[in-house]
PDB file of C-alpha atoms in Angstrom:
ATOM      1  CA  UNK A   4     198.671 137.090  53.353  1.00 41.00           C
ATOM      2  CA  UNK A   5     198.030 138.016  49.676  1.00 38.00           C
ATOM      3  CA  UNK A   6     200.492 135.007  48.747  1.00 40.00           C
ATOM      4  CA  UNK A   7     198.972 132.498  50.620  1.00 39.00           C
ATOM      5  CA  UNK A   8     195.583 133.513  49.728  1.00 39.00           C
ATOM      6  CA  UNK A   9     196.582 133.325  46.270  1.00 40.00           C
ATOM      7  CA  UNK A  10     198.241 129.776  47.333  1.00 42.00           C
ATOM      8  CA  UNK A  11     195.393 128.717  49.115  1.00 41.00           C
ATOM      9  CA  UNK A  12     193.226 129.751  46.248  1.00 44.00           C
ATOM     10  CA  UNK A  13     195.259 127.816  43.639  1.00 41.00           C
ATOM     11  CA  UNK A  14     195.199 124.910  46.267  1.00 45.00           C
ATOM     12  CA  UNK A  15     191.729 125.189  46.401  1.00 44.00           C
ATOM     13  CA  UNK A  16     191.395 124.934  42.596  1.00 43.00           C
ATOM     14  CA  UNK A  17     193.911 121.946  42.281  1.00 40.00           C
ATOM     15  CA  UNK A  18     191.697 120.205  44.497  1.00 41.00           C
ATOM     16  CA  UNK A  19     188.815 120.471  42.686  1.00 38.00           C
ATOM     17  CA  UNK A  20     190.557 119.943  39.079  1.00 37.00           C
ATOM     18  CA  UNK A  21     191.840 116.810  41.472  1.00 39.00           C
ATOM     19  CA  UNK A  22     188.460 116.037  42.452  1.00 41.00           C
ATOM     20  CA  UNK A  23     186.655 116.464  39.642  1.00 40.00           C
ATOM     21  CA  UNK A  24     188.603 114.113  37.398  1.00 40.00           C
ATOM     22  CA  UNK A  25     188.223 111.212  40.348  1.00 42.00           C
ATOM     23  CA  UNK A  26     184.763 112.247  40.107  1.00 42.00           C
ATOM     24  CA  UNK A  27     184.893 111.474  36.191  1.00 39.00           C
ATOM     25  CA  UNK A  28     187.104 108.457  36.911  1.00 40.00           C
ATOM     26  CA  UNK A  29     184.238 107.234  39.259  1.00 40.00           C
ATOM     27  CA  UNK A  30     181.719 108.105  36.630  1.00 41.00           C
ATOM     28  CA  UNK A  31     183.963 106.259  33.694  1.00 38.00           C
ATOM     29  CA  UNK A  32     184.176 102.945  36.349  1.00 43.00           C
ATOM     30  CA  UNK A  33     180.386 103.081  37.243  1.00 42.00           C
ATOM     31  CA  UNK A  34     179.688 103.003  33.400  1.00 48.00           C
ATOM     32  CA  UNK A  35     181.899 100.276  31.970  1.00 54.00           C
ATOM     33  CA  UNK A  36     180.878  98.204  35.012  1.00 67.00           C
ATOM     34  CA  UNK A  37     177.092  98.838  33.769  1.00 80.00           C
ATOM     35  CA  UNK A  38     177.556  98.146  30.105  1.00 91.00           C
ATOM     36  CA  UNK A  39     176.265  94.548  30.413  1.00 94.00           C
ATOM     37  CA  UNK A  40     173.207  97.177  29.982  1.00 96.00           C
ATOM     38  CA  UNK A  41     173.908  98.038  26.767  1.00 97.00           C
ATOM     39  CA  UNK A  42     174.209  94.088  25.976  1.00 97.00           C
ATOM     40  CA  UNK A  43     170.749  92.958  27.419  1.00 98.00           C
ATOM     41  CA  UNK A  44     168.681  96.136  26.163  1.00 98.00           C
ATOM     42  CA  UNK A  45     169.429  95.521  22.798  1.00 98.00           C
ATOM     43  CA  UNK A  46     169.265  91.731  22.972  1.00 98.00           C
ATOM     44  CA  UNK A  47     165.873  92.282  24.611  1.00 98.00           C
ATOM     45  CA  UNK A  48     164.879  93.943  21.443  1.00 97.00           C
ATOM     46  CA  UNK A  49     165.173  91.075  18.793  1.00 97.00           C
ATOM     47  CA  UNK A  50     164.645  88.484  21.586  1.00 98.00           C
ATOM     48  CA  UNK A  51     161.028  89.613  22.971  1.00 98.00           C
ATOM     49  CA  UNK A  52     160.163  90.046  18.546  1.00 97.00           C
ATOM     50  CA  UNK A  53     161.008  87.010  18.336  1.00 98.00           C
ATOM     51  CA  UNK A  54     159.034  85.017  21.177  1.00 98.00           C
ATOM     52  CA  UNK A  55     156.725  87.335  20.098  1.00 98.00           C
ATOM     53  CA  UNK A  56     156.231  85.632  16.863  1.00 98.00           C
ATOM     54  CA  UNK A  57     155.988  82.626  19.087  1.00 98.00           C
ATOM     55  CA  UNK A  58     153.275  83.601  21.164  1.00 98.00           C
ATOM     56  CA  UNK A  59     151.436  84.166  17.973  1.00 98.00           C
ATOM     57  CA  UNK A  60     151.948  81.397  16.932  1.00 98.00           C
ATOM     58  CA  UNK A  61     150.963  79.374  20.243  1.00 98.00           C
ATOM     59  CA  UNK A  62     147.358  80.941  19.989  1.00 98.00           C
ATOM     60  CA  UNK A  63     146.939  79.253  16.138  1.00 98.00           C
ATOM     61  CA  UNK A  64     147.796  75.988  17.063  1.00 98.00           C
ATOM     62  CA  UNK A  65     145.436  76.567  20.214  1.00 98.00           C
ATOM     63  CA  UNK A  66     142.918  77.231  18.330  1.00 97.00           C
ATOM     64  CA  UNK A  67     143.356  74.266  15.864  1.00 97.00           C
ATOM     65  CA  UNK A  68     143.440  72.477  19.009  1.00 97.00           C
ATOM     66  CA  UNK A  69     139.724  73.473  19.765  1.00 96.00           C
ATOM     67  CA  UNK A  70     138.371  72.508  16.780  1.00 95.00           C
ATOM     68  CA  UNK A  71     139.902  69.271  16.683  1.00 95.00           C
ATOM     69  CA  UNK A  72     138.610  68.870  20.424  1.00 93.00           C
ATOM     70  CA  UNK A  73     135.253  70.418  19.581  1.00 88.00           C
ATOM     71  CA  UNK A  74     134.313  70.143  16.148  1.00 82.00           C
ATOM     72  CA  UNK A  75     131.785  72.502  15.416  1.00 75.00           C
ATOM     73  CA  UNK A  76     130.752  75.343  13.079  1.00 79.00           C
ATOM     74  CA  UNK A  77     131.696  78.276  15.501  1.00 91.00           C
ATOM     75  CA  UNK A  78     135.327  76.001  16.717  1.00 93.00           C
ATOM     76  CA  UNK A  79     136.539  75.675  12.606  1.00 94.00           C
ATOM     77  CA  UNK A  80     135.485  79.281  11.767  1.00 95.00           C
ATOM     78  CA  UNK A  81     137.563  80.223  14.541  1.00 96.00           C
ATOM     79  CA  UNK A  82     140.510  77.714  14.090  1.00 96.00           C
ATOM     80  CA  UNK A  83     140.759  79.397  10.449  1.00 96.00           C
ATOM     81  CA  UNK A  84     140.148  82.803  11.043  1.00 97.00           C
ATOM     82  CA  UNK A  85     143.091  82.853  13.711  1.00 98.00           C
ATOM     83  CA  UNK A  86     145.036  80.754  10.886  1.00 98.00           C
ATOM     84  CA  UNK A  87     144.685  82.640   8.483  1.00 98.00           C
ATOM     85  CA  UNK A  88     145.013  86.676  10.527  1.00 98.00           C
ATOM     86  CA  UNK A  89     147.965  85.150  12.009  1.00 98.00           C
ATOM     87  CA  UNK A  90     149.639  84.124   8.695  1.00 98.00           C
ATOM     88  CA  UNK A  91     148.931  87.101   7.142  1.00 98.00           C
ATOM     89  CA  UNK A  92     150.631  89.043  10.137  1.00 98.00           C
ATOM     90  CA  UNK A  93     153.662  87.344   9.838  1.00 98.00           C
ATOM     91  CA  UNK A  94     154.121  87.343   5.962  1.00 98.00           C
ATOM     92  CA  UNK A  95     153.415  91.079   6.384  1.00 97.00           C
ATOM     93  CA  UNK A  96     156.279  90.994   9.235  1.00 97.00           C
ATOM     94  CA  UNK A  97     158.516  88.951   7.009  1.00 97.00           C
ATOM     95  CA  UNK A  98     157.927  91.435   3.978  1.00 96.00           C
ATOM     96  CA  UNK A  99     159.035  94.200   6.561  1.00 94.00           C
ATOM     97  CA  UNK A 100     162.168  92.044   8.796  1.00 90.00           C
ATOM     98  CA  UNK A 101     165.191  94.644   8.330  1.00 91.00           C
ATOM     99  CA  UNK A 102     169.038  92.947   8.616  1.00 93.00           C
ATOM    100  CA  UNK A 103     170.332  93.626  12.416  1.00 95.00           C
ATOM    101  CA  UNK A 104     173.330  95.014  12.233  1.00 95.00           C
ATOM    102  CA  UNK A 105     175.551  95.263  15.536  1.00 96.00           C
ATOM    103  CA  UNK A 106     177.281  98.585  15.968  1.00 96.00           C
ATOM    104  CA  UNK A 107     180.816  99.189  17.056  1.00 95.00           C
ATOM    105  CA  UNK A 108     179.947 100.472  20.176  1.00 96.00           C
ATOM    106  CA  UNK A 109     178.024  97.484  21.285  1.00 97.00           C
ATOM    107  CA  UNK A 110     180.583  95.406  19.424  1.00 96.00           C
ATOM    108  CA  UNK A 111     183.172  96.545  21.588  1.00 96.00           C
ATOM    109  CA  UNK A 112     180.983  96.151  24.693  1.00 96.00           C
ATOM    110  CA  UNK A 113     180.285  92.407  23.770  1.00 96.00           C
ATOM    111  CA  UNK A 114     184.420  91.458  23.480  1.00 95.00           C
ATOM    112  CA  UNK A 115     184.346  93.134  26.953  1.00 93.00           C
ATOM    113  CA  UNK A 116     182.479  90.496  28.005  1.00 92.00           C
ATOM    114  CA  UNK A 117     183.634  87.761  26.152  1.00 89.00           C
ATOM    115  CA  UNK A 118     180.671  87.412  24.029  1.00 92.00           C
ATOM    116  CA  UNK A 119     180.802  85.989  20.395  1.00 93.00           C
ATOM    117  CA  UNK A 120     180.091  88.902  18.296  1.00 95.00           C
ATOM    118  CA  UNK A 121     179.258  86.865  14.900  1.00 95.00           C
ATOM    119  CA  UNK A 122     177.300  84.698  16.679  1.00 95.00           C
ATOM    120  CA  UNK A 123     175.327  86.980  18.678  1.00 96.00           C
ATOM    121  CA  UNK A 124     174.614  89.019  14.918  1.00 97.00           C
ATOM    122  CA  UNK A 125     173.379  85.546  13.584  1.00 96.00           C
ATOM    123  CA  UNK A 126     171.094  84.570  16.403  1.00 96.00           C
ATOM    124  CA  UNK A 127     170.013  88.374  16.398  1.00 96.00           C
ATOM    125  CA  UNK A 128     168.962  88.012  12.579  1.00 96.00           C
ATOM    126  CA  UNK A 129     167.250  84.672  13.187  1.00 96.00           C
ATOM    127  CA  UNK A 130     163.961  86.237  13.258  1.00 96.00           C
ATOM    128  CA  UNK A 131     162.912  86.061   9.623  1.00 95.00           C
ATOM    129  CA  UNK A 132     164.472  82.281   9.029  1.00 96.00           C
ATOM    130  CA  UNK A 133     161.494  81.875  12.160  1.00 97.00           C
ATOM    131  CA  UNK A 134     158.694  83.713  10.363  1.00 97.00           C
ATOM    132  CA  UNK A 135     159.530  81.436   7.374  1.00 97.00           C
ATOM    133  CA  UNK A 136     159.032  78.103   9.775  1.00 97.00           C
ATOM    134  CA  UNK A 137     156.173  79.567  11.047  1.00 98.00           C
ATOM    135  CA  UNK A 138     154.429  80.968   7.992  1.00 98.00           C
ATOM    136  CA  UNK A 139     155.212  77.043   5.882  1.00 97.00           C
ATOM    137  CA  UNK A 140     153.338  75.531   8.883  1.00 97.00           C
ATOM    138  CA  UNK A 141     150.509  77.892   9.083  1.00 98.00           C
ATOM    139  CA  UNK A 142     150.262  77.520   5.027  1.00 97.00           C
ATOM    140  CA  UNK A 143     149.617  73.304   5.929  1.00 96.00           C
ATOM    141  CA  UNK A 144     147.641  73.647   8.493  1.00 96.00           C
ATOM    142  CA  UNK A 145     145.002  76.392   6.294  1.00 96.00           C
ATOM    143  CA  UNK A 146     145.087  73.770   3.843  1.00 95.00           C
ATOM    144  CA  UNK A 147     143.805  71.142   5.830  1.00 95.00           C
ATOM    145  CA  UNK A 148     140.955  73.368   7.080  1.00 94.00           C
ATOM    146  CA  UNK A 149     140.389  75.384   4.238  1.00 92.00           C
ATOM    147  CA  UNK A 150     137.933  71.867   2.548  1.00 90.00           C
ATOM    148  CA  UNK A 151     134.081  73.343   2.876  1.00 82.00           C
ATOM    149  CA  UNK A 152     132.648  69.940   2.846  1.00 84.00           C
ATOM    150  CA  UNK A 153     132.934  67.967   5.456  1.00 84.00           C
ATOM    151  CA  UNK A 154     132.915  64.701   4.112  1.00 87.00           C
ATOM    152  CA  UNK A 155     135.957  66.012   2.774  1.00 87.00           C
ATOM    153  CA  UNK A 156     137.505  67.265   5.701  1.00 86.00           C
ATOM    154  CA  UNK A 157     136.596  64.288   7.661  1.00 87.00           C
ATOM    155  CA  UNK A 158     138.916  62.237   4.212  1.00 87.00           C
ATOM    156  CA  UNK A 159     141.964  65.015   5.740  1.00 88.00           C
ATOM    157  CA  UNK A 160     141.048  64.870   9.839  1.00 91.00           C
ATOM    158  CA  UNK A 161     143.435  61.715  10.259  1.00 91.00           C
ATOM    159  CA  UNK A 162     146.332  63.604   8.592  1.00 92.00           C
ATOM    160  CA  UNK A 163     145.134  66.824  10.396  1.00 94.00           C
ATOM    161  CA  UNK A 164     145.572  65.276  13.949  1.00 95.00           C
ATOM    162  CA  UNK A 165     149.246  63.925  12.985  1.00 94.00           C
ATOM    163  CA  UNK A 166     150.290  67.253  11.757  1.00 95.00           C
ATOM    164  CA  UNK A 167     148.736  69.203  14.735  1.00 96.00           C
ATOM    165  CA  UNK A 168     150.398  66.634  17.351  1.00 96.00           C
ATOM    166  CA  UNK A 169     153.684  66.929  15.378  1.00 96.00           C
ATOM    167  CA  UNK A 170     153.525  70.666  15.389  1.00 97.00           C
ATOM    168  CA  UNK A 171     152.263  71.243  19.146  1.00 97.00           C
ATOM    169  CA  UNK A 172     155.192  68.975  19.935  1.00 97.00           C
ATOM    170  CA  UNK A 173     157.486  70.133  18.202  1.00 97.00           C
ATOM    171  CA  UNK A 174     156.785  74.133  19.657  1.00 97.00           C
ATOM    172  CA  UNK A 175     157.126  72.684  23.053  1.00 97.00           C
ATOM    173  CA  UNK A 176     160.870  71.694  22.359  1.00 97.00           C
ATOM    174  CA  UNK A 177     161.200  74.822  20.299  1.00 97.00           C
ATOM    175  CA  UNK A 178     160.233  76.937  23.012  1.00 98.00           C
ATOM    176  CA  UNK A 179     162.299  74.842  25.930  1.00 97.00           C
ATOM    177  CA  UNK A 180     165.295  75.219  23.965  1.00 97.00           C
ATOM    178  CA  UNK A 181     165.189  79.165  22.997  1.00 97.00           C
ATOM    179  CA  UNK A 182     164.307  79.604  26.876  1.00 97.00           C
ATOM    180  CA  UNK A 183     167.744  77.546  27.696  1.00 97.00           C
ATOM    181  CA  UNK A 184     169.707  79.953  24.450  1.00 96.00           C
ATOM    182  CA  UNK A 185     168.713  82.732  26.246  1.00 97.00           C
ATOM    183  CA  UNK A 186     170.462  81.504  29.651  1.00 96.00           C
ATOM    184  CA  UNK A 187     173.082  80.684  27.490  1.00 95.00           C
ATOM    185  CA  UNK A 188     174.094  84.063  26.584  1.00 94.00           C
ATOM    186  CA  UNK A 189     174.238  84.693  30.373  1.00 95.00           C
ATOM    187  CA  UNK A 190     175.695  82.414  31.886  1.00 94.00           C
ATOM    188  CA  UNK A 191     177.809  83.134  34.645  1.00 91.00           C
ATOM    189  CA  UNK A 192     176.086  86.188  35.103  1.00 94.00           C
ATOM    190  CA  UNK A 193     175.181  87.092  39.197  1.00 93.00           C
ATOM    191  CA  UNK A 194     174.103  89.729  41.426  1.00 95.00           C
ATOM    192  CA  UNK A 195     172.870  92.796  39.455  1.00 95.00           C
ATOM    193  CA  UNK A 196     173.672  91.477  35.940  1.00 95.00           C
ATOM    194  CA  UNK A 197     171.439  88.106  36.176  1.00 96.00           C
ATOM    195  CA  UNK A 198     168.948  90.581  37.838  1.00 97.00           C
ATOM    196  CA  UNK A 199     169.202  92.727  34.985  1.00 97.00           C
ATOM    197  CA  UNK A 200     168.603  90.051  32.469  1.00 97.00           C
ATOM    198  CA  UNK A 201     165.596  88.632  34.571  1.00 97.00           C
ATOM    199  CA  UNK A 202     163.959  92.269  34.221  1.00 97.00           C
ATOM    200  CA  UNK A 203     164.624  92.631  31.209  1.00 98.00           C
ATOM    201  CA  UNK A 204     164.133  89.673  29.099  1.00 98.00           C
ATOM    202  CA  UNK A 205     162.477  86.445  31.270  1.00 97.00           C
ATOM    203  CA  UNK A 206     160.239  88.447  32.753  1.00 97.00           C
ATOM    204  CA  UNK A 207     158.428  89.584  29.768  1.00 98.00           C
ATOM    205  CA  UNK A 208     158.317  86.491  27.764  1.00 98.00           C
ATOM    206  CA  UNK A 209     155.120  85.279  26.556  1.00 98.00           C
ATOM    207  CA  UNK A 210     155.864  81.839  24.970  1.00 98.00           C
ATOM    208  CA  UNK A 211     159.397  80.953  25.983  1.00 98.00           C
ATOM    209  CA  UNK A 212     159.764  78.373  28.853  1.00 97.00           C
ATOM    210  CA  UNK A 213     161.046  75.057  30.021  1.00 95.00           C
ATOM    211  CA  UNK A 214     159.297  72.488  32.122  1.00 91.00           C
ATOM    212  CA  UNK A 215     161.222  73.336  35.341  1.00 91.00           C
ATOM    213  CA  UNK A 216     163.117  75.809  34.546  1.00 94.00           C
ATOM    214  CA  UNK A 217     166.847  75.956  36.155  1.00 94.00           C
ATOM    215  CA  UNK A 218     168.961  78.884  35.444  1.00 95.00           C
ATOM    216  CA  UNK A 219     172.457  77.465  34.571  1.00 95.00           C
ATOM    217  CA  UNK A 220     175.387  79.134  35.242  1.00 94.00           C
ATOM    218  CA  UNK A 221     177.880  77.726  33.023  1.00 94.00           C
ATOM    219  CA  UNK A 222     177.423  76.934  29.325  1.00 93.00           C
ATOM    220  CA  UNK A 223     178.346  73.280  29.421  1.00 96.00           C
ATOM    221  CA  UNK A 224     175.440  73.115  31.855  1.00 96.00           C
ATOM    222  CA  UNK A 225     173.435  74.975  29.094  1.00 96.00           C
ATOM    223  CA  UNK A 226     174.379  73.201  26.091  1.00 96.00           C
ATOM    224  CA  UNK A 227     173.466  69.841  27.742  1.00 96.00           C
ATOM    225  CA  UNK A 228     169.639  70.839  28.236  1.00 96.00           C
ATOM    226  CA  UNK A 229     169.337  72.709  24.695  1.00 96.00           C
ATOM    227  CA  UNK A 230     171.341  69.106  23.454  1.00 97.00           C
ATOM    228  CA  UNK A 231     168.146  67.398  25.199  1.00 96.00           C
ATOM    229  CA  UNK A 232     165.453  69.770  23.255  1.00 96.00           C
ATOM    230  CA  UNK A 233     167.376  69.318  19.921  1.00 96.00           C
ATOM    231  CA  UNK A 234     167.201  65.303  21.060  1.00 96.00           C
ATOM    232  CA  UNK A 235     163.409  65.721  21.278  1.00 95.00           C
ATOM    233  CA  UNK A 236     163.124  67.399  17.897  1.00 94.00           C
ATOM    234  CA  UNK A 237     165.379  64.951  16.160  1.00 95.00           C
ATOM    235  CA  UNK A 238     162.777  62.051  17.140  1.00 95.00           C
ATOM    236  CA  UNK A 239     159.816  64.235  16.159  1.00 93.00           C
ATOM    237  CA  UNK A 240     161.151  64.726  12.754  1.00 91.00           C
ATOM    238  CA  UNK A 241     161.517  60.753  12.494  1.00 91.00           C
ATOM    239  CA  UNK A 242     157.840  60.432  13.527  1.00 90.00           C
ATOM    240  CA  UNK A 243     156.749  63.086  11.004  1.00 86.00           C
ATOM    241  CA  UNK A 244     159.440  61.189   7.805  1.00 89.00           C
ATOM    242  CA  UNK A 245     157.524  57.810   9.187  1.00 86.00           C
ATOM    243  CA  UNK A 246     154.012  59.030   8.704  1.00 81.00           C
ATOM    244  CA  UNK A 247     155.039  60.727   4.861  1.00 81.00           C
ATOM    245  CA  UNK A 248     156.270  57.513   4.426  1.00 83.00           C
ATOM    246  CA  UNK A 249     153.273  55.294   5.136  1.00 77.00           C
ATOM    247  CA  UNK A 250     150.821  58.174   3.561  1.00 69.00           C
ATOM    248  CA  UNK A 251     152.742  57.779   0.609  1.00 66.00           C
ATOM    249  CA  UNK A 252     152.536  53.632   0.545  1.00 65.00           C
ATOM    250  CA  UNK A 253     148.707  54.145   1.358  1.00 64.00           C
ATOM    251  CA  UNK A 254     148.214  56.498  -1.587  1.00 56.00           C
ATOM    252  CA  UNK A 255     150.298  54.055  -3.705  1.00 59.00           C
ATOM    253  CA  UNK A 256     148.421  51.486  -2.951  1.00 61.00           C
ATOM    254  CA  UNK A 257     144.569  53.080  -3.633  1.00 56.00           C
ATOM    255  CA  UNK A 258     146.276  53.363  -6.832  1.00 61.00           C
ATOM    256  CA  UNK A 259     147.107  50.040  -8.011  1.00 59.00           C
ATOM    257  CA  UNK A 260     144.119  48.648 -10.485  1.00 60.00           C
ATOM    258  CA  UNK A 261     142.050  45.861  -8.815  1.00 54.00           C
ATOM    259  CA  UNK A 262     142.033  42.604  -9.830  1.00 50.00           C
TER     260      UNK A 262
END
């Protein structure tokens, strides 16, 4: 009896050491089929900064917007005090941007899952080359209110409009096509994963979107809608080269002496 007791006892612990390592094995399974985790939460990080940045921006050209709708005292005050507070903000966020830098862990995560893991550092650094955009088209758009007169502002209001249109228009492709590089990234994804994602990151954008928005679930399906938004900005970029060009005819020509 004392033998099998002792047999049934080291049974009983073989079982658990047996038990206990499927347990672990479980636990190991469970975790590498959740690191797609790891791979949204940080991408959340730098992704939500960045629309972020966009958002702020939105609410300048909104208010330039109003005062070119409305022009009053109180609308130009407030079109250059939300300028100005917002392009002090971002230089100050500019002066502060830190390199991303991806770690090994989530480096090895990322070639799990197939994921480019120079290209995911780039787009995950991309913030401060965005500040910069921002901050040179805040620094234009200041100038053009900054004039106290307004005789002289009324001189600048033709060149004001262009350069607000071109702007507004060229934030709605900008935001339509980092809504679509965000589905990019996970495409493919289903079930808990896209969920994931959806938590995580569309949910809580504040300037980000698409007319219409589709969630694609291949890449090629991707690319083709960011090719459209890059499309879009191509031909406002003409527009803008156009108007320089006729501005500068017009200011060559208030030059030439009279006859």
């Amino acid at each position: 009896m004392k033998k099998m007791m002792r047999k049934t006892g080291f049974g009983g612990a073989l079982l658990i050491i047996l038990a206990s390592a499927l347990l672990a094995g479980c636990g190991k399974e469970a975790d590498d089929r959740e690191n797609y985790r790891k791979i949204v939460d940080d991408y959340a990080v730098f992704t939500l900064e960045q629309d972020g940045d966009s958002a702020a921006y939105d609410r300048a050209l909104e208010a330039v917007g109003s005062y070119l709708e409305n022009d009053s005292g109180d609308s130009l005050e407030n079109a250059r005090k939300v300028v100005s507070d917002t392009l002090e903000q971002m230089e100050s966020d500019a002066d502060k941007a830190v390199s991303y830098e991806l770690s090994e862990e989530l480096a090895a995560v990322l070639a799990e899952y197939g994921v480019d893991q120079e290209e995911y550092a780039i787009n995950a650094n991309m913030r401060a080359a965005y500040l910069s955009d921002y901050i040179e088209s805040l620094k234009t758009l200041r100038y053009y209110l900054e004039p106290e007169s307004k005789a002289e502002r009324d001189l600048l209001r033709d060149d004001l409009e262009f350069l607000y249109g071109f702007q507004r228009d060229s934030q709605t492709s900008e935001k339509g096509f980092y809504y679509y590089s965000i589905n990019y990234w996970f495409a493919g994804w289903d079930g808990d994963q896209k969920a994931y994602v959806e938590e995580k990151v569309i949910k809580n954008l504040k300037s980000y979107e698409a007319e219409n928005p589709v969630w694609e679930d291949s890449r090629d399906a991707v690319e083709q809608k960011m090719n459209l938004y890059l499309d879009q900005m191509e031909e406002l970029q003409y527009r803008l080269e156009e108007h320089i060009g006729r501005s500068q005819e017009d200011l060559y020509q208030m030059e030439l002496p009279s006859e």
